[in-house]
Coordinates of C-alpha atoms in Angstrom, one line a residue:
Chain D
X1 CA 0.0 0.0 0.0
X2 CA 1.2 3.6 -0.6
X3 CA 0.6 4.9 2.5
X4 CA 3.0 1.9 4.2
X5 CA 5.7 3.2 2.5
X6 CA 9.1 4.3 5.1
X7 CA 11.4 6.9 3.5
X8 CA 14.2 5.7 5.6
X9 CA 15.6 8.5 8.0
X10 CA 19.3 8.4 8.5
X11 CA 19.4 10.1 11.8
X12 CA 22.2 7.8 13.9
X13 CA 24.4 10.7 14.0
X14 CA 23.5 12.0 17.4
X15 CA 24.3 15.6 18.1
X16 CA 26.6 17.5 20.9
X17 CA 27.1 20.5 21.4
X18 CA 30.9 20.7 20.4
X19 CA 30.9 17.7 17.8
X20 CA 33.1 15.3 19.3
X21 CA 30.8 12.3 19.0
X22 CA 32.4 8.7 20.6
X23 CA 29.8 6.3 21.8
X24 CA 26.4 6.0 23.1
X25 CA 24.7 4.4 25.4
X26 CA 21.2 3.7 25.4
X27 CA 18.3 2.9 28.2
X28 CA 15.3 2.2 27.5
X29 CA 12.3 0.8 29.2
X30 CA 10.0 -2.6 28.2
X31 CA 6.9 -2.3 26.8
X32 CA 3.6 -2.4 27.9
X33 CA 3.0 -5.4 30.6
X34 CA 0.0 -7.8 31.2
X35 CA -0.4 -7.4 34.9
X36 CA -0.3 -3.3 34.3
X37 CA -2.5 -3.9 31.3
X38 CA -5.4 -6.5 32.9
X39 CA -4.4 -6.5 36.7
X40 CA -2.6 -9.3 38.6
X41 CA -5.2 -11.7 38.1
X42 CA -5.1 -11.7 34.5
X43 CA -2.5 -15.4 35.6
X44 CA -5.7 -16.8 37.5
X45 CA -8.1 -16.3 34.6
X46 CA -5.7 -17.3 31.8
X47 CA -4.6 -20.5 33.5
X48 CA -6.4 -23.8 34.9
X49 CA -5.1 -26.0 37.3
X50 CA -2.8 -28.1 35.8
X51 CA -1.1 -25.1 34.0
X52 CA -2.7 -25.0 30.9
X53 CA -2.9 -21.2 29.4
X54 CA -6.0 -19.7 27.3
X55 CA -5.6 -16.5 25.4
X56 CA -8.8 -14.8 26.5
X57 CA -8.0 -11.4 24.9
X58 CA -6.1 -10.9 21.7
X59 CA -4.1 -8.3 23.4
X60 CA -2.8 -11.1 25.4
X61 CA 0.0 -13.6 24.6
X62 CA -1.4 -16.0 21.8
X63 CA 0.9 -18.8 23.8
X64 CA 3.5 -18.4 26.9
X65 CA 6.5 -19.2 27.9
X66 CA 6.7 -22.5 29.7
X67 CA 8.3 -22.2 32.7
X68 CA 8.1 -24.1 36.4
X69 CA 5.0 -22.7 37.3
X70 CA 2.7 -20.5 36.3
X71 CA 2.8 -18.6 39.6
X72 CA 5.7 -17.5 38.5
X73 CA 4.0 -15.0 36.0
X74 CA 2.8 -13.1 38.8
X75 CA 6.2 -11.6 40.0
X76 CA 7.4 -11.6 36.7
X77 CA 5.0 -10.7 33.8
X78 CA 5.3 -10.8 30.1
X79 CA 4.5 -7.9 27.4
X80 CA 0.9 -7.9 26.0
X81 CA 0.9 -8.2 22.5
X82 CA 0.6 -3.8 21.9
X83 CA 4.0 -4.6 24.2
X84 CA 5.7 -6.8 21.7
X85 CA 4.8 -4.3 19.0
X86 CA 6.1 -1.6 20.6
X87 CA 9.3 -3.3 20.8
X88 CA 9.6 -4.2 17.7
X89 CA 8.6 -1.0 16.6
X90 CA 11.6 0.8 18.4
X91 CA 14.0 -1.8 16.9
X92 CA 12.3 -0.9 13.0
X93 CA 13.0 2.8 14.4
X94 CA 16.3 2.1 15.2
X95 CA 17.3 0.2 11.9
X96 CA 15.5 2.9 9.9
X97 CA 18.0 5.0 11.6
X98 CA 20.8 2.9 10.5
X99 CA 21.7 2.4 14.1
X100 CA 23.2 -1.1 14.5
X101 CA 23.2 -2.2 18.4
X102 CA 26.0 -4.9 18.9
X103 CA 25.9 -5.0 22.9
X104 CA 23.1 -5.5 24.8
X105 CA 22.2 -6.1 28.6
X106 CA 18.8 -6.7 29.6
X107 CA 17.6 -7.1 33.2
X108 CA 16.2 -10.6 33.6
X109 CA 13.0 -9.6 34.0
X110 CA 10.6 -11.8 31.0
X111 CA 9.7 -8.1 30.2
X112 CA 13.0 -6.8 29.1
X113 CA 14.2 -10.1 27.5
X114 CA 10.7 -10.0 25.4
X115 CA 11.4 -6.7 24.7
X116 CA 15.1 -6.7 23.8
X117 CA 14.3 -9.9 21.6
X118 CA 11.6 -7.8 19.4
X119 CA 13.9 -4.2 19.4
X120 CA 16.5 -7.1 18.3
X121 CA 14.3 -8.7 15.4
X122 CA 13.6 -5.0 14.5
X123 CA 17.0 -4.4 14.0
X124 CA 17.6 -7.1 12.0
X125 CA 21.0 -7.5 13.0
X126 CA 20.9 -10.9 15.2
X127 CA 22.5 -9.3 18.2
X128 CA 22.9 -11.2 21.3
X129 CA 21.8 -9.9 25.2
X130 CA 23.6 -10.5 28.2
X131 CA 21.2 -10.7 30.9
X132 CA 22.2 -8.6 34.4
X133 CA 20.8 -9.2 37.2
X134 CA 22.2 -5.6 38.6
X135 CA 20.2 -4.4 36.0
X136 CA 16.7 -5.2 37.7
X137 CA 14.4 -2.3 38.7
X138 CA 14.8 -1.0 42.5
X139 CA 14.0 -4.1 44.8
X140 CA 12.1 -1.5 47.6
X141 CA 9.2 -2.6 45.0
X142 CA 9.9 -6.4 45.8
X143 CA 9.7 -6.2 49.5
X144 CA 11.5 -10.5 50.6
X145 CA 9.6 -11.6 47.1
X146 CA 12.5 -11.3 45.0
X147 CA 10.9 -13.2 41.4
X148 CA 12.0 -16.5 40.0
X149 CA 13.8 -15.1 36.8
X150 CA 14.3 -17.8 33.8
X151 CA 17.2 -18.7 33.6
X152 CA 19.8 -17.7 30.4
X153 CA 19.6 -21.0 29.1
X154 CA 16.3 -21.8 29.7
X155 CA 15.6 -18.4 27.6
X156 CA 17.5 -19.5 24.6
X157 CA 16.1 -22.6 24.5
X158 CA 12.9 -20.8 24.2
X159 CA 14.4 -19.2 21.0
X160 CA 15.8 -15.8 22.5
X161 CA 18.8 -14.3 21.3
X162 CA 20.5 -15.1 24.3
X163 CA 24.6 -14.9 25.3
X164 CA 24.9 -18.0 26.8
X165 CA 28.2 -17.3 27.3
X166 CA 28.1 -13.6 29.2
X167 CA 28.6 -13.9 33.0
X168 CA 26.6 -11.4 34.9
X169 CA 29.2 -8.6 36.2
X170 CA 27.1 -9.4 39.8
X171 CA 25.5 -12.5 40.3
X172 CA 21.6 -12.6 41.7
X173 CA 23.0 -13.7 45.3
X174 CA 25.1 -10.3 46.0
X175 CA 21.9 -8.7 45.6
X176 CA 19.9 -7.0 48.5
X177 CA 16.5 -7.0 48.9
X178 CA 16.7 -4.3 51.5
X179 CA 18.4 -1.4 49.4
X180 CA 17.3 2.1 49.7
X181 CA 16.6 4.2 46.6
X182 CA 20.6 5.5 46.7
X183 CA 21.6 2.2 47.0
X184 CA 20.0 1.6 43.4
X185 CA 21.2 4.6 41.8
X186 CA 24.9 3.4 43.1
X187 CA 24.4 -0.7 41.8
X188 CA 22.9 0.4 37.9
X189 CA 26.3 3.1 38.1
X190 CA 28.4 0.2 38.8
X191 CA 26.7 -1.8 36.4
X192 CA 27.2 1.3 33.2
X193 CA 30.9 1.3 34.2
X194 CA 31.4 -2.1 33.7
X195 CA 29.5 -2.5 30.7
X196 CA 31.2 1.1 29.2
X197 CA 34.7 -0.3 30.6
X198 CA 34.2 -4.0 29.0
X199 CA 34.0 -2.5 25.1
X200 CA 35.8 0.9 25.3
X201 CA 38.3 -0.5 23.3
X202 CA 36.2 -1.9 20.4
X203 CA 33.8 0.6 20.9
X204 CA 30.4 0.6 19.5
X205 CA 26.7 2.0 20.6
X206 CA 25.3 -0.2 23.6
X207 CA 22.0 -0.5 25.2
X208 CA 20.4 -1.8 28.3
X209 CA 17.0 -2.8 28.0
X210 CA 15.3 -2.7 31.7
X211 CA 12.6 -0.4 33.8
X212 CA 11.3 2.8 33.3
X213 CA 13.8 4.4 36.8
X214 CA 16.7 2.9 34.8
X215 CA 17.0 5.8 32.0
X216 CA 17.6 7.6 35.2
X217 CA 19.5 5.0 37.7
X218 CA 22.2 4.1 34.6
X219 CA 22.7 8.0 33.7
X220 CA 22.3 10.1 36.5
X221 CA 25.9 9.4 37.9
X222 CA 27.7 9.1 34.7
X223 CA 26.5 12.9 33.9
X224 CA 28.0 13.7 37.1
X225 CA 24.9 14.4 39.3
X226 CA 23.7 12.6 42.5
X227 CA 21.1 10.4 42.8
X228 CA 17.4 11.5 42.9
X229 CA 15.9 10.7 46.5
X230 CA 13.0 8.1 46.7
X231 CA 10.1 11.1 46.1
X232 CA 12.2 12.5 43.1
X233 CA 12.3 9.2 41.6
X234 CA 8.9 7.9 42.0
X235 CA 7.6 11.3 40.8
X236 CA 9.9 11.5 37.3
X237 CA 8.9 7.7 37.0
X238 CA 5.2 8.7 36.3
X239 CA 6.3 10.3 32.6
X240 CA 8.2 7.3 31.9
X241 CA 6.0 5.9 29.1
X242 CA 6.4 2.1 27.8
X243 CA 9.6 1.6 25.5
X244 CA 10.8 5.1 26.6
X245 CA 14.1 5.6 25.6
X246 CA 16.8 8.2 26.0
X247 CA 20.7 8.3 24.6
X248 CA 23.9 9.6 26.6
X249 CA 26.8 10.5 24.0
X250 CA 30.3 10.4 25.3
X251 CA 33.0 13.3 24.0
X252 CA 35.2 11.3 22.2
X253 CA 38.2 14.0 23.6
X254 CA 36.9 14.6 27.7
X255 CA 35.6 11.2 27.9
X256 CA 32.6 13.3 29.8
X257 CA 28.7 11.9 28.9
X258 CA 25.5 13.7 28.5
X259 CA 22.2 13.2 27.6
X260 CA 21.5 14.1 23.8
X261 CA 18.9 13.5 21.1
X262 CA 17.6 9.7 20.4
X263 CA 18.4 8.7 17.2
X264 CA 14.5 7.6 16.9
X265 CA 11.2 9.5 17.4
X266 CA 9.9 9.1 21.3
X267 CA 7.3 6.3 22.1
X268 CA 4.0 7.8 23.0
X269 CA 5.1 11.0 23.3
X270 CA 8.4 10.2 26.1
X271 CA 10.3 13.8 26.6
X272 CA 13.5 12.6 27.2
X273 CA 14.4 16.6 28.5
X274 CA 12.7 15.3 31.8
X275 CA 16.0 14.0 32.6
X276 CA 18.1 16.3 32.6
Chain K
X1 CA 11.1 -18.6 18.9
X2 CA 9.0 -21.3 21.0
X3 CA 6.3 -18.9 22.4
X4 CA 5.3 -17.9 19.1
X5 CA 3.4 -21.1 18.2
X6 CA -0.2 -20.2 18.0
X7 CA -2.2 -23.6 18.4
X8 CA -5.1 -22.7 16.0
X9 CA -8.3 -22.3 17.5
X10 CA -11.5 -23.6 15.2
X11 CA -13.8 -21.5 17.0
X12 CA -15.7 -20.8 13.9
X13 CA -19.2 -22.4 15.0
X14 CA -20.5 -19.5 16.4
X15 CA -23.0 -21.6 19.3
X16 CA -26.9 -21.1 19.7
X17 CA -29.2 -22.2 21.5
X18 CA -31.0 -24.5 18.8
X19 CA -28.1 -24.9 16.8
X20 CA -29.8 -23.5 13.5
X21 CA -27.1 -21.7 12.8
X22 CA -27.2 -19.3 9.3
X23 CA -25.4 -16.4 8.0
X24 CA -23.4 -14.2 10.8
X25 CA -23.5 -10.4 11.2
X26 CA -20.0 -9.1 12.2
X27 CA -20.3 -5.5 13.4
X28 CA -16.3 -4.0 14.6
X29 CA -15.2 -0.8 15.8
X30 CA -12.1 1.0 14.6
X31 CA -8.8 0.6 15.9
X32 CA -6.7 3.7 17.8
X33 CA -6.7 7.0 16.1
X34 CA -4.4 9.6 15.9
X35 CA -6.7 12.4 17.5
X36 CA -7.8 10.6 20.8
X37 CA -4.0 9.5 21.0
X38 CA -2.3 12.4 20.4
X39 CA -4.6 15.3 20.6
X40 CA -6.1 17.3 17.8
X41 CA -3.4 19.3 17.7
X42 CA -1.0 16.5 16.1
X43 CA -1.7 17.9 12.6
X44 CA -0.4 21.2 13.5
X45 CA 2.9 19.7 15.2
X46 CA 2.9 16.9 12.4
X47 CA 3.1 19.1 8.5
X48 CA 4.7 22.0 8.0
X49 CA 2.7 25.1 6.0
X50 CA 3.2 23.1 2.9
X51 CA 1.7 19.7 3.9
X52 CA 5.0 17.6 4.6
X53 CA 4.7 15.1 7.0
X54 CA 7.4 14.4 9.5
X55 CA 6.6 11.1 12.0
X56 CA 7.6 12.7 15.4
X57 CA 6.1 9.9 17.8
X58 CA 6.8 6.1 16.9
X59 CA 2.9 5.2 17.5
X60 CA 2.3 8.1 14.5
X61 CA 1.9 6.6 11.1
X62 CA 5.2 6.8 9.3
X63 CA 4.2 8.3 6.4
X64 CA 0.7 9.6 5.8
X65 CA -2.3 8.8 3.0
X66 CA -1.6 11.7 0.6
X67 CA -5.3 13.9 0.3
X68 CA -5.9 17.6 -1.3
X69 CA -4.9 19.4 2.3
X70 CA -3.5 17.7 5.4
X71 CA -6.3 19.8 7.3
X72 CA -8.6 17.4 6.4
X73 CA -6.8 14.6 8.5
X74 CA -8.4 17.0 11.5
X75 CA -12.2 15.4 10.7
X76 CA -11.3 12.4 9.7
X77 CA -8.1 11.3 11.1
X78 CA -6.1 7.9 10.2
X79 CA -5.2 5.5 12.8
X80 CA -2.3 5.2 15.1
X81 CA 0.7 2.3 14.8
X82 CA -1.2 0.6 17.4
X83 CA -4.4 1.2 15.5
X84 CA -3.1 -0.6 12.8
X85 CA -2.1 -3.9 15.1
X86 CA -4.9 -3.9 16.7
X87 CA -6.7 -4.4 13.6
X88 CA -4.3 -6.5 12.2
X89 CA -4.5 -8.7 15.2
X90 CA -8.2 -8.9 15.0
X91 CA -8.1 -10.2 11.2
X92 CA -5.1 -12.5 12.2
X93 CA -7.0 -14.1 14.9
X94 CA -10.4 -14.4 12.6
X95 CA -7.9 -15.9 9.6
X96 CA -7.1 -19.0 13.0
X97 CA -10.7 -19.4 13.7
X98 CA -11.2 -20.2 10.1
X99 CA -13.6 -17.3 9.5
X100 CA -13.6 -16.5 5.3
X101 CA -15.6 -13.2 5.6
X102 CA -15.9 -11.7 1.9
X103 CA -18.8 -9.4 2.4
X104 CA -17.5 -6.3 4.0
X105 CA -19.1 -3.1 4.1
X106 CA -17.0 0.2 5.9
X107 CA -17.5 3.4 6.7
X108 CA -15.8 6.1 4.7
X109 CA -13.7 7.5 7.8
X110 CA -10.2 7.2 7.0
X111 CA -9.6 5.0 10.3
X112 CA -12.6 2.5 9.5
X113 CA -11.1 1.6 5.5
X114 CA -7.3 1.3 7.5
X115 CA -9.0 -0.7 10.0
X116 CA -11.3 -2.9 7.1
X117 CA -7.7 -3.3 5.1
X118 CA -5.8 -4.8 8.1
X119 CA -8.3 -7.1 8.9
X120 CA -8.7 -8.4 5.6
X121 CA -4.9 -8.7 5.5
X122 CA -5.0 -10.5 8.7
X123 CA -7.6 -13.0 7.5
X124 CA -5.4 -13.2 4.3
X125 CA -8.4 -13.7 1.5
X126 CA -7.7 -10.8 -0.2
X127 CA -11.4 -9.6 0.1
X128 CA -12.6 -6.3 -1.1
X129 CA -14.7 -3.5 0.8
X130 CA -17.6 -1.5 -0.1
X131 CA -17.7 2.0 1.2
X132 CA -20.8 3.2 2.6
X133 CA -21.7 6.7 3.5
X134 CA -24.6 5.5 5.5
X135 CA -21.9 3.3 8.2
X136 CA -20.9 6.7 9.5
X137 CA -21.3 7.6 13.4
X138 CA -24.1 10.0 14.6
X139 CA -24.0 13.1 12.9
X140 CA -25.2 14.8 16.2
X141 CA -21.3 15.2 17.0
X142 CA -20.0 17.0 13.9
X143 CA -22.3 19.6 13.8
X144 CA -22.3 21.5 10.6
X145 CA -18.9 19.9 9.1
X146 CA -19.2 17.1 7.4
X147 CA -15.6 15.4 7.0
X148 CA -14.3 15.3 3.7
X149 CA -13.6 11.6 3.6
X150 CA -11.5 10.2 0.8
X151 CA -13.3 8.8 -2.2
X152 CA -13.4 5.2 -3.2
X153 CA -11.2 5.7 -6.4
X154 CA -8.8 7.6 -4.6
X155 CA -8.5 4.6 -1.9
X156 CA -8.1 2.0 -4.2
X157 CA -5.1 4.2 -6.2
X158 CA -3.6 4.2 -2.8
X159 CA -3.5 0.4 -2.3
X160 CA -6.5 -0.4 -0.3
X161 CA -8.4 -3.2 -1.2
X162 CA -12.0 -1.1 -2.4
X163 CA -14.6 -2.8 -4.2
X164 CA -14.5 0.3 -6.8
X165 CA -17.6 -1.1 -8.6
X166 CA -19.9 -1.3 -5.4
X167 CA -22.3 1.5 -6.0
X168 CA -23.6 2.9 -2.0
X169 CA -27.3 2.2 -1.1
X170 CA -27.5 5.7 -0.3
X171 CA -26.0 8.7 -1.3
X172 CA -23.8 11.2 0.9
X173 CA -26.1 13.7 -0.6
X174 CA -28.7 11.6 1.2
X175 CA -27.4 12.5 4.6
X176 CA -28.8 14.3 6.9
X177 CA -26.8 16.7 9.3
X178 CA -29.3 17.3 11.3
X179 CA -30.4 13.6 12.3
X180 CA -31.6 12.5 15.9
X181 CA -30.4 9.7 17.5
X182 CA -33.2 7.7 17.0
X183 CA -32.7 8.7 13.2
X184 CA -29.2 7.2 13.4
X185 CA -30.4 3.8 14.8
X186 CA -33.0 4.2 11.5
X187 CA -30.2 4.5 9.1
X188 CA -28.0 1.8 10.3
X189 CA -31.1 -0.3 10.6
X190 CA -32.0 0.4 7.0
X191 CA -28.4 -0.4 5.9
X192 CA -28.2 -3.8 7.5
X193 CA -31.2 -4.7 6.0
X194 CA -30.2 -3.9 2.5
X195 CA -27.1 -5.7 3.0
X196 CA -28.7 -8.7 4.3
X197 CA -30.9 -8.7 1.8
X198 CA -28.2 -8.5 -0.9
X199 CA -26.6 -11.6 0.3
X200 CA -29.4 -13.6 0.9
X201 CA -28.8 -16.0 -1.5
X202 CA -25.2 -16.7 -1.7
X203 CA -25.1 -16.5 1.9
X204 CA -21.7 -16.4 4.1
X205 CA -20.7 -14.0 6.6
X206 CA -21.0 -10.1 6.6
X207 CA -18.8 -8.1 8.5
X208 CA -19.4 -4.0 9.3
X209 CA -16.0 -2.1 10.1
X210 CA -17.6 1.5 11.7
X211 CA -17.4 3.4 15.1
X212 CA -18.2 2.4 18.2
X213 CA -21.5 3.1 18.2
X214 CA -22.3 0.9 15.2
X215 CA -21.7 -2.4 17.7
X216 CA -25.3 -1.0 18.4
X217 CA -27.4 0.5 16.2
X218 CA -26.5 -2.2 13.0
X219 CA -28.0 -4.6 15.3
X220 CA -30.4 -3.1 17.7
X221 CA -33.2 -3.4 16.0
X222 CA -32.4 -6.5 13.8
X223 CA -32.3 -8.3 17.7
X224 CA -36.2 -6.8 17.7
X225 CA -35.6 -4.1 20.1
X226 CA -36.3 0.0 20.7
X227 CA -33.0 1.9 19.6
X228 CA -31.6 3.4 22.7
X229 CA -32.3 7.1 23.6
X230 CA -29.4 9.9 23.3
X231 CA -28.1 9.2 27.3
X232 CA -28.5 5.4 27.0
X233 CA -26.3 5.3 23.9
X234 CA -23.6 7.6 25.1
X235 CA -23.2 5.7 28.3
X236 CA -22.9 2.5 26.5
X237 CA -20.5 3.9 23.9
X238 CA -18.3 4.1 27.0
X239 CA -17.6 0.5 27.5
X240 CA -16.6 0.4 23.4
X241 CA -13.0 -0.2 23.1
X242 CA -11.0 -0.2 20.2
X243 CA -12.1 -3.0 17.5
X244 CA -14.6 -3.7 19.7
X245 CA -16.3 -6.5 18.0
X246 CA -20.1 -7.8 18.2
X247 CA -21.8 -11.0 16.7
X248 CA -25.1 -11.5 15.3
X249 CA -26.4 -14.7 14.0
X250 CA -29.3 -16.0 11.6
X251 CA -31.3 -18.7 13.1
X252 CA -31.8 -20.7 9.7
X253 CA -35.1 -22.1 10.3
X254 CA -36.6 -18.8 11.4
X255 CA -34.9 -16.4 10.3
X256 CA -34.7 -14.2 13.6
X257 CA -31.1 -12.8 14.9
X258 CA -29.4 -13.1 18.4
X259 CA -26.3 -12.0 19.3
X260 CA -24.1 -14.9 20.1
X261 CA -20.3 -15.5 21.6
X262 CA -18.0 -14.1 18.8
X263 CA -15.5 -16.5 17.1
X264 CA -12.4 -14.7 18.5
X265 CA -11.4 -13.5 21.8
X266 CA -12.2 -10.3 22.5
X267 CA -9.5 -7.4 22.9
X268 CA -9.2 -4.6 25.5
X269 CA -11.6 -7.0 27.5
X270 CA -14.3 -5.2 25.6
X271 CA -17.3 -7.7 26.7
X272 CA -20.2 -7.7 23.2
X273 CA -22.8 -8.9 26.4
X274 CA -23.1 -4.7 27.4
X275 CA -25.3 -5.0 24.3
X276 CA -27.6 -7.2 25.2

């Protein structure tokens, strides 16, 4: 049809102020979630006893994920299906762009690995993710009910582009279920120097693919500012729109990052200015 | 990837309580637009003075239907990317319940033909649609402006699949601005029946791709009962999500209608029993 027709935008050249362009690092946030989308019991009305899943809306999953249980989905939901479109629509938007993502980290939240696997497809460059656990949203939210993630081997079993190989820069059992807000401002830093230190020398754009705070928890510290206190947080979390997604450009000379223009059009009309 | 498989439903024995099951009336709102998404304003922000489109937001189309002045997306406005799947996603789920629908009749707004051409894409039989003036909402809410919709010619030379030789059982010039809503349940009425009658002896399913209301007043009074007055109607309308979807079906032996349990889930939990 005419009207489908994609004149393709070659914006990846991200601008700065002074032009000295190195790499960029990207957050973004997962799309839209079931339990957000049809409340927590959506798992009690789409499964029987024994486990076996009905699709009773076509905005839900036309199949699932086998896992363990399926008490599991409650802590730990998967996209709807306007979820796994929006995904896929960021990675069309970012291949449009001719921005070609090569390193990937994804907290291990279904979520993020659903919705790194569609920006993925949408890229059509058959990147691998490295799933980190340090990149899981703030566990003040998950008060002693840390979820039962899949594991990275179950997931590529499943078919996700998965690197089997990657071992997590922190493994699940260093993590604290009683961390205050600062706490996870300082473990998604640690997590953004690691990953940023791991390919300076090859270089290259990388994203993490977790929650809506971690556009701000992975690139509040490296702009140089201090963390945002719990109230801050929560309250800049409300604009945080599904697959929101922002872009912090190092200076190829200072080594110094800051927040610049995506490459891509926002996602339901994100402002990623809210950040700075 | 393993939780793509879709185990095809055969749902396409729409159950009644005798089981003399004939021809089925589909009735099916449109999918997101633009204007409720983004505000009416997204034309202004969207083309510049000389009608060039730029996509600023990834649930905007990418590149727009092109039409004598983009003003005139401000009446009649084309869907949003989620629009589209959502009608795409209701065609895809009719093509695995086996449902062949060839006799499809659409209103002329912009967002009801992108919705009609999705869904027949989706069900994959390369059907054709007849536009029909007379599918339009209530004219009670565009007082004095008439849209100026898109003609069926011009459709078809932009690649949706128009039955160009379909000539409309009434006229635009027909139309009447000033209609109550009692008239509007009359005109819909009329329309069903006409269509109804024209396929009375071939037979097979009909499906009607409108507004919300239309779940209503196309089969209000085939079901044998009063159209609703102007405060019943709106507060019904409220429960109407997008591609809402309603079944009506033929009792062969006697020729009456019921509404029955559609052939595909429903999405947005719409649930068709408000209408009963």
């Amino acid at each position: 049809m005419a009207e489908k027709h994609r004149s393709p935008q070659k914006e990846s050249e991200t601008k700065t102020e002074n032009g000295d362009i190195g790499r960029r690092l990207f957050v973004m946030r997962h799309g839209e979630r079931c339990d957000f989308a049809f409340g927590r019991s959506w798992v009690n009305r789409c499964f029987d006893d024994k486990g076996n899943y009905t699709q009773s809306d076509l905005n839900l999953p036309p199949a699932m994920v086998p896992r363990a249980s399926h008490k599991q989905f409650l802590k730990d939901s998967p996209l709807t299906e306007i979820g796994r479109f929006q995904a896929r629509s960021t990675g069309d938007a970012l291949q449009r762009a001719g921005v070609d993502i090569q390193h990937i980290y994804v907290s291990p939240s279904l979520r993020c690995v659903q919705t790194a696997q569609h920006v993925i497809e949408g890229m059509g460059n058959n990147a691998t993710m490295c799933i980190e656990p340090t990149a899981f949203e703030w566990f003040g939210w998950y008060k002693n009910a840390m979820p039962n993630w899949l594991s990275p081997k179950h997931l590529a079993d499943c078919g996700f582009n998965i690197n089997v190989q990657h071992k997590p820069f922190v493994s699940v059992d260093d993590l604290h279920l009683d961390e205050t807000v600062t706490d996870y401002y300082e473990r998604c830093h640690k997590l953004a120097q690691k990953v940023l230190k791991k390919h300076e020398a090859e270089g290259g754009d990388i994203l993490i693919v977790a929650h809506a705070g971690s556009l701000d928890t992975f690139t509040r510290r490296l702009l140089g500012k201090s963390p945002r206190n719990s109230q801050e947080m929560h309250q800049i979390l409300s604009s945080f729109t599904y697959c929101s997604f922002c872009c912090c450009v190092e200076n190829s000379k200072t080594g110094k990052w800051a927040l610049g223009q995506p490459p891509i059009p926002p996602l339901h009309e994100f402002n990623w200015k809210v950040l700075l």
